[in-house]
Short mmCIF file of C-alpha atoms and ligand atoms in Angstrom, two decimals:
data_model
loop_
_atom_site.label_atom_id
_atom_site.label_comp_id
_atom_site.label_asym_id
_atom_site.label_seq_id
_atom_site.Cartn_x
_atom_site.Cartn_y
_atom_site.Cartn_z
CA MET A 250 59.54 120.45 100.69
CA ASN A 251 62.45 120.14 102.65
CA ALA A 252 64.55 122.53 100.16
CA PRO A 253 63.45 125.88 102.51
CA ALA A 254 64.81 124.47 105.66
CA LYS A 255 67.92 123.42 104.06
CA THR A 256 68.62 126.80 102.96
CA ASP A 257 67.89 128.32 106.37
CA GLU A 258 70.61 125.80 107.85
CA PHE A 259 72.86 126.38 105.17
CA ALA A 260 72.56 130.27 105.91
CA VAL A 261 73.31 129.85 109.45
CA GLN A 262 76.39 127.47 108.98
CA ASN A 263 77.74 129.99 106.47
CA ALA A 264 77.38 132.78 108.97
CA ALA A 265 79.20 130.92 111.90
CA VAL A 266 82.28 130.65 109.64
CA LYS A 267 81.88 134.12 108.62
CA ILE A 268 85.81 135.41 107.49
CA PRO A 269 86.45 139.22 108.73
CA ASP A 270 87.71 141.29 105.68
CA GLY A 271 91.32 141.79 104.78
CA VAL A 272 92.52 138.35 106.75
CA TYR A 273 93.85 135.29 105.34
CA ALA A 274 91.59 132.03 105.88
CA GLU A 275 93.75 129.17 106.15
CA THR A 276 93.46 125.52 106.43
CA VAL A 277 94.86 123.51 109.10
CA LEU A 278 97.13 120.24 107.53
CA SER A 279 98.29 118.78 110.83
CA VAL A 280 98.07 118.71 114.68
CA GLU A 281 100.88 117.26 116.88
CA HIS A 282 100.15 117.77 120.71
CA TYR A 283 103.43 117.42 122.51
CA THR A 284 102.43 117.56 126.45
CA ASP A 285 99.24 119.01 128.17
CA ARG A 286 101.04 122.65 127.70
CA LEU A 287 102.46 122.45 124.20
CA PHE A 288 101.38 121.84 120.67
CA ARG A 289 102.34 122.56 116.98
CA PHE A 290 100.61 123.01 113.77
CA ARG A 291 100.90 123.23 110.35
CA MET A 292 98.41 125.14 107.83
CA THR A 293 98.41 126.37 104.64
CA ARG A 294 100.12 129.30 103.08
CA PRO A 295 98.87 132.00 101.46
CA ALA A 296 100.09 132.64 97.83
CA GLY A 297 101.08 136.03 98.55
CA PHE A 298 102.32 135.97 102.16
CA ARG A 299 105.97 137.09 102.41
CA PHE A 300 108.03 136.98 105.78
CA ARG A 301 111.24 136.79 106.73
CA SER A 302 112.23 134.15 108.83
CA GLY A 303 111.85 134.75 112.93
CA GLU A 304 109.06 137.06 112.04
CA PHE A 305 105.66 136.99 113.73
CA ALA A 306 101.97 137.13 112.54
CA MET A 307 98.87 137.37 114.21
CA ILE A 308 96.96 134.43 114.16
CA GLY A 309 93.18 133.98 115.36
CA LEU A 310 90.07 132.19 115.14
CA MET A 311 86.49 133.34 115.21
CA VAL A 312 85.19 132.55 118.61
CA GLY A 313 81.51 132.93 118.56
CA ASP A 314 80.67 136.09 116.12
CA LYS A 315 84.41 137.93 117.01
CA PRO A 316 87.68 137.07 116.01
CA ILE A 317 90.45 136.60 118.56
CA TYR A 318 94.18 137.28 117.35
CA ARG A 319 97.44 136.96 119.19
CA ALA A 320 101.15 137.19 118.16
CA TYR A 321 102.84 133.83 117.06
CA SER A 322 106.10 133.55 115.68
CA ILE A 323 105.94 131.61 112.51
CA ALA A 324 108.14 128.67 113.14
CA SER A 325 108.45 127.54 109.52
CA PRO A 326 111.40 128.88 107.51
CA SER A 327 110.51 131.25 104.47
CA TRP A 328 111.06 129.42 101.74
CA ASP A 329 108.48 126.60 103.38
CA GLU A 330 105.12 126.04 101.23
CA GLU A 331 103.47 125.65 104.41
CA LEU A 332 103.15 127.64 107.63
CA GLU A 333 104.10 126.43 111.08
CA PHE A 334 103.49 127.46 114.54
CA PHE A 335 104.63 126.26 118.08
CA SER A 336 101.75 126.98 120.93
CA ILE A 337 101.16 126.89 124.65
CA LYS A 338 97.57 125.77 125.76
CA VAL A 339 96.32 127.96 128.57
CA PRO A 340 93.04 126.43 130.02
CA GLU A 341 91.12 129.73 130.12
CA GLY A 342 93.01 131.22 127.88
CA PRO A 343 90.69 133.49 125.08
CA LEU A 344 92.76 132.22 121.76
CA THR A 345 94.54 129.31 123.13
CA SER A 346 91.80 127.30 124.93
CA HIS A 347 90.18 127.28 121.46
CA LEU A 348 93.26 127.03 119.31
CA GLN A 349 94.38 123.89 121.26
CA ALA A 350 91.43 121.94 119.90
CA ILE A 351 91.98 122.47 115.83
CA LYS A 352 91.87 119.62 113.84
CA PRO A 353 92.95 119.27 110.19
CA GLY A 354 90.51 120.71 107.78
CA ASP A 355 89.68 123.82 110.37
CA THR A 356 90.04 127.12 109.45
CA VAL A 357 92.71 129.63 111.31
CA LEU A 358 92.90 133.37 110.25
CA MET A 359 95.93 135.00 109.74
CA ARG A 360 96.37 138.90 109.52
CA LYS A 361 98.33 139.85 106.59
CA LYS A 362 101.59 141.67 107.58
CA PRO A 363 104.18 140.04 109.37
CA THR A 364 106.75 141.77 111.59
CA GLY A 365 109.28 141.20 113.99
CA THR A 366 112.85 142.04 115.06
CA LEU A 367 114.47 138.25 115.49
CA VAL A 368 115.66 138.69 112.06
CA LEU A 369 118.87 138.38 110.53
CA ASP A 370 119.06 141.92 108.89
CA ALA A 371 118.98 143.06 112.53
CA LEU A 372 122.24 141.73 113.40
CA THR A 373 125.78 143.21 112.27
CA PRO A 374 127.98 140.45 110.69
CA GLY A 375 129.53 138.35 113.21
CA LYS A 376 131.14 134.51 113.63
CA ARG A 377 128.57 132.83 116.03
CA LEU A 378 124.69 133.33 116.53
CA TYR A 379 123.54 132.19 119.83
CA MET A 380 119.69 131.98 119.76
CA PHE A 381 118.61 131.86 123.68
CA SER A 382 114.89 130.70 124.00
CA THR A 383 112.87 129.16 126.91
CA GLY A 384 109.36 127.60 126.63
CA THR A 385 107.60 128.43 123.35
CA GLY A 386 109.92 130.87 122.72
CA ILE A 387 112.12 128.29 120.57
CA ALA A 388 109.31 129.01 117.64
CA PRO A 389 111.31 131.72 115.75
CA PHE A 390 114.59 130.15 116.06
CA ALA A 391 112.77 126.66 114.69
CA SER A 392 112.27 128.90 111.73
CA LEU A 393 115.93 130.56 111.40
CA ILE A 394 117.49 127.01 111.99
CA ARG A 395 116.17 125.99 109.01
CA ASP A 396 117.21 128.98 106.90
CA PRO A 397 120.05 128.67 104.39
CA GLU A 398 120.74 132.42 105.02
CA THR A 399 121.43 131.70 108.72
CA TYR A 400 124.58 129.52 107.56
CA GLU A 401 125.32 131.67 104.97
CA LYS A 402 126.02 134.61 107.56
CA PHE A 403 127.14 132.58 110.59
CA GLU A 404 129.95 129.95 110.85
CA GLU A 405 128.44 128.55 114.17
CA VAL A 406 124.51 128.99 115.11
CA ILE A 407 123.99 127.86 118.98
CA LEU A 408 120.62 127.25 120.19
CA THR A 409 119.67 127.01 123.59
CA HIS A 410 116.41 125.99 124.70
CA THR A 411 115.33 125.91 128.69
CA CYS A 412 112.02 124.33 129.73
CA ARG A 413 110.71 123.23 132.72
CA GLU A 414 110.18 119.64 131.82
CA VAL A 415 111.88 117.12 129.56
CA ALA A 416 108.92 116.41 127.89
CA GLU A 417 109.05 120.27 126.67
CA LEU A 418 112.06 119.85 124.85
CA LYS A 419 110.92 117.32 122.59
CA TYR A 420 110.00 119.89 119.61
CA GLY A 421 113.79 120.77 119.67
CA PHE A 422 114.95 117.36 119.19
CA ASP A 423 111.99 116.66 116.35
CA LEU A 424 113.12 119.58 114.80
CA MET A 425 117.39 118.61 114.95
CA GLU A 426 116.23 115.38 113.66
CA GLU A 427 114.30 116.87 110.66
CA ILE A 428 117.52 118.74 109.82
CA ARG A 429 119.45 115.64 109.73
CA ASN A 430 117.31 113.75 107.43
CA HIS A 431 116.31 116.73 105.49
CA GLU A 432 117.97 116.27 101.88
CA PHE A 433 119.10 119.97 101.48
CA LEU A 434 119.11 121.21 104.74
CA ALA A 435 121.52 118.49 106.30
CA GLU A 436 124.18 119.51 103.45
CA VAL A 437 123.73 123.23 104.20
CA VAL A 438 123.91 123.25 107.81
CA GLY A 439 126.49 120.55 108.43
CA ASP A 440 127.99 120.56 111.67
CA LYS A 441 127.32 124.31 112.21
CA LEU A 442 124.29 123.81 114.18
CA LYS A 443 124.57 123.33 118.48
CA HIS A 444 121.48 122.13 120.04
CA TYR A 445 121.78 123.06 123.98
CA PRO A 446 118.43 121.89 125.70
CA THR A 447 118.30 122.42 129.73
CA VAL A 448 115.34 121.90 132.03
CA THR A 449 114.85 123.43 135.60
CA ARG A 450 112.22 121.28 137.08
CA GLU A 451 113.50 117.96 136.58
CA ASP A 452 116.52 115.64 136.55
CA TYR A 453 118.52 115.51 133.22
CA PRO A 454 122.13 115.76 132.28
CA PHE A 455 121.80 119.17 131.31
CA GLN A 456 120.41 121.56 134.55
CA GLY A 457 119.74 124.96 134.68
CA ARG A 458 118.29 128.59 133.77
CA ILE A 459 120.33 129.71 130.73
CA THR A 460 121.15 132.64 132.60
CA ASP A 461 122.75 130.87 135.42
CA LEU A 462 124.46 128.70 132.77
CA MET A 463 126.13 131.40 131.47
CA GLU A 464 127.15 133.27 134.40
CA SER A 465 128.94 130.02 135.84
CA GLY A 466 130.28 129.87 132.55
CA LYS A 467 129.00 126.27 132.16
CA LEU A 468 127.25 126.67 128.86
CA PHE A 469 130.57 127.89 127.31
CA THR A 470 132.64 124.81 128.59
CA ASP A 471 130.09 122.63 127.60
CA LEU A 472 129.73 123.90 124.46
CA GLY A 473 133.71 124.31 124.04
CA VAL A 474 133.61 127.99 122.91
CA PRO A 475 135.28 130.86 124.54
CA PRO A 476 133.17 133.40 126.72
CA LEU A 477 130.71 135.86 124.84
CA ASN A 478 132.66 138.53 122.78
CA PRO A 479 131.48 141.25 121.10
CA GLU A 480 133.73 141.15 118.22
CA VAL A 481 132.81 137.52 116.92
CA ASP A 482 129.32 136.67 119.18
CA ARG A 483 125.53 137.59 118.00
CA GLY A 484 122.42 136.95 120.09
CA MET A 485 118.70 136.46 119.64
CA ILE A 486 116.50 136.38 122.68
CA CYS A 487 112.87 134.98 122.85
CA GLY A 488 111.12 133.51 126.13
CA SER A 489 108.99 135.28 128.84
CA ALA A 490 109.85 138.84 130.02
CA ALA A 491 111.98 138.12 132.68
CA MET A 492 113.85 135.62 131.16
CA LEU A 493 114.36 138.42 128.15
CA LYS A 494 115.40 141.26 130.76
CA ASP A 495 118.06 138.82 132.75
CA THR A 496 119.46 137.57 129.49
CA LYS A 497 119.76 140.85 127.81
CA ASP A 498 121.75 142.18 131.00
CA LEU A 499 124.22 139.56 130.99
CA LEU A 500 124.79 139.92 127.05
CA GLU A 501 125.17 143.95 127.83
CA LYS A 502 127.40 143.07 130.66
CA ALA A 503 129.88 140.89 127.83
CA GLY A 504 129.46 144.32 125.91
CA LEU A 505 126.92 143.57 123.30
CA THR A 506 124.47 145.91 122.39
CA GLU A 507 120.90 145.78 121.32
CA GLY A 508 119.78 146.09 117.66
CA ALA A 509 116.66 146.82 115.53
CA ASN A 510 115.60 146.45 112.11
CA ASN A 511 116.37 150.03 111.58
CA LYS A 512 119.44 149.92 113.53
CA PRO A 513 121.26 146.63 113.05
CA SER A 514 123.97 145.47 116.18
CA GLU A 515 124.71 142.53 118.43
CA PHE A 516 121.67 141.35 119.41
CA VAL A 517 118.21 141.26 119.82
CA ILE A 518 115.06 140.69 121.71
CA GLU A 519 111.36 139.73 120.67
CA ARG A 520 109.03 141.70 123.13
CA ALA A 521 105.85 140.90 121.26
CA PHE A 522 106.11 137.06 122.38
CA VAL A 523 102.94 135.80 123.92
CA GLY A 524 104.66 132.72 126.30
P1 A2P B 263 112.28 127.89 136.31
O1 A2P B 263 111.95 126.87 136.26
O2 A2P B 263 113.56 128.42 137.09
O3 A2P B 263 111.40 129.46 136.37
P2 A2P B 263 107.89 129.74 132.09
O4 A2P B 263 107.55 128.34 131.66
O5 A2P B 263 107.79 129.95 133.26
O6 A2P B 263 107.96 130.58 131.18
O7 A2P B 263 109.91 129.17 132.10
C1 A2P B 263 109.98 128.49 131.07
C2 A2P B 263 111.66 128.26 131.42
O8 A2P B 263 112.27 129.37 131.41
C3 A2P B 263 112.07 127.37 132.56
O9 A2P B 263 112.78 126.68 132.67
C4 A2P B 263 112.30 128.73 133.78
O10 A2P B 263 112.90 128.47 134.91
C5 A2P B 263 113.04 129.37 132.84
N1 A2P B 263 112.99 130.71 133.37
C6 A2P B 263 112.21 131.72 133.90
N2 A2P B 263 112.31 132.77 133.98
C7 A2P B 263 113.73 132.83 133.96
C8 A2P B 263 114.81 134.07 133.53
N3 A2P B 263 114.38 135.18 134.36
N4 A2P B 263 115.74 133.87 133.24
C9 A2P B 263 116.25 132.76 132.81
N5 A2P B 263 115.42 131.60 132.71
C10 A2P B 263 114.29 132.00 133.29
#
């Protein structure tokens, strides 16, 4: 007697999770909240999905009967069996207001084609690779610092991460810890990777915008490296639009030129980044 009612209920539920054609529908595996503004999640990786470390993908959720997508850097390296993302939470954000509530077992959509400019192939050979990030702009570098190819190509890798508050640096510290404890990566990375975290709105031993620290030379003194030199130094930049512009200006002042996938050069910028 109950059968018709059950069928209807099932049909309604099924309609509610209808997946658009031509996209991957993946399962959330874990979620970690860092602050009221930041969280990361890991999800299953589709079998046929290939990407280069540092690229981004369009990530989405069904909101009502419509999918909403935003560009997200893939934070996991290209060899990883799972996919990781590091996200901001925007209270009224069309996607993040929903994405911040995901739990293990939920479905997240992903468009099939990854892309992006923060890839090793877009840089000419060099000795030292700087990765300049603010806020969630650390995400593509979370991928690249866990990719052995980065250390095949560069003798030294410097990850700078600037946030407003100390609590927002935790994801970066967790990554460093993970690498130190990783059975293969620890050996590949050795002492080539340097992490330079700074904050701008709280007391902390390392303070200030990365641009100011470059201009004053404090970044280089703290790291014990010479000032930027286009012969040996390469750069990747990911952050807010203002940060991209100011950092780019400083790299150009030092004589580095911007590259792209089809024209490798001395530094690259991710402009698709959503802060
Ligand atoms: P500040 O606190 O001085 O604005 P946001 O959350 O606004 O994207 O900022 C993340 C971090 O990036 C903050 O520490 C912020 O510093 C810094 N930042 C913002 N704009 C710039 C810029 N134009 N150049 C360098 N750093 C910046």
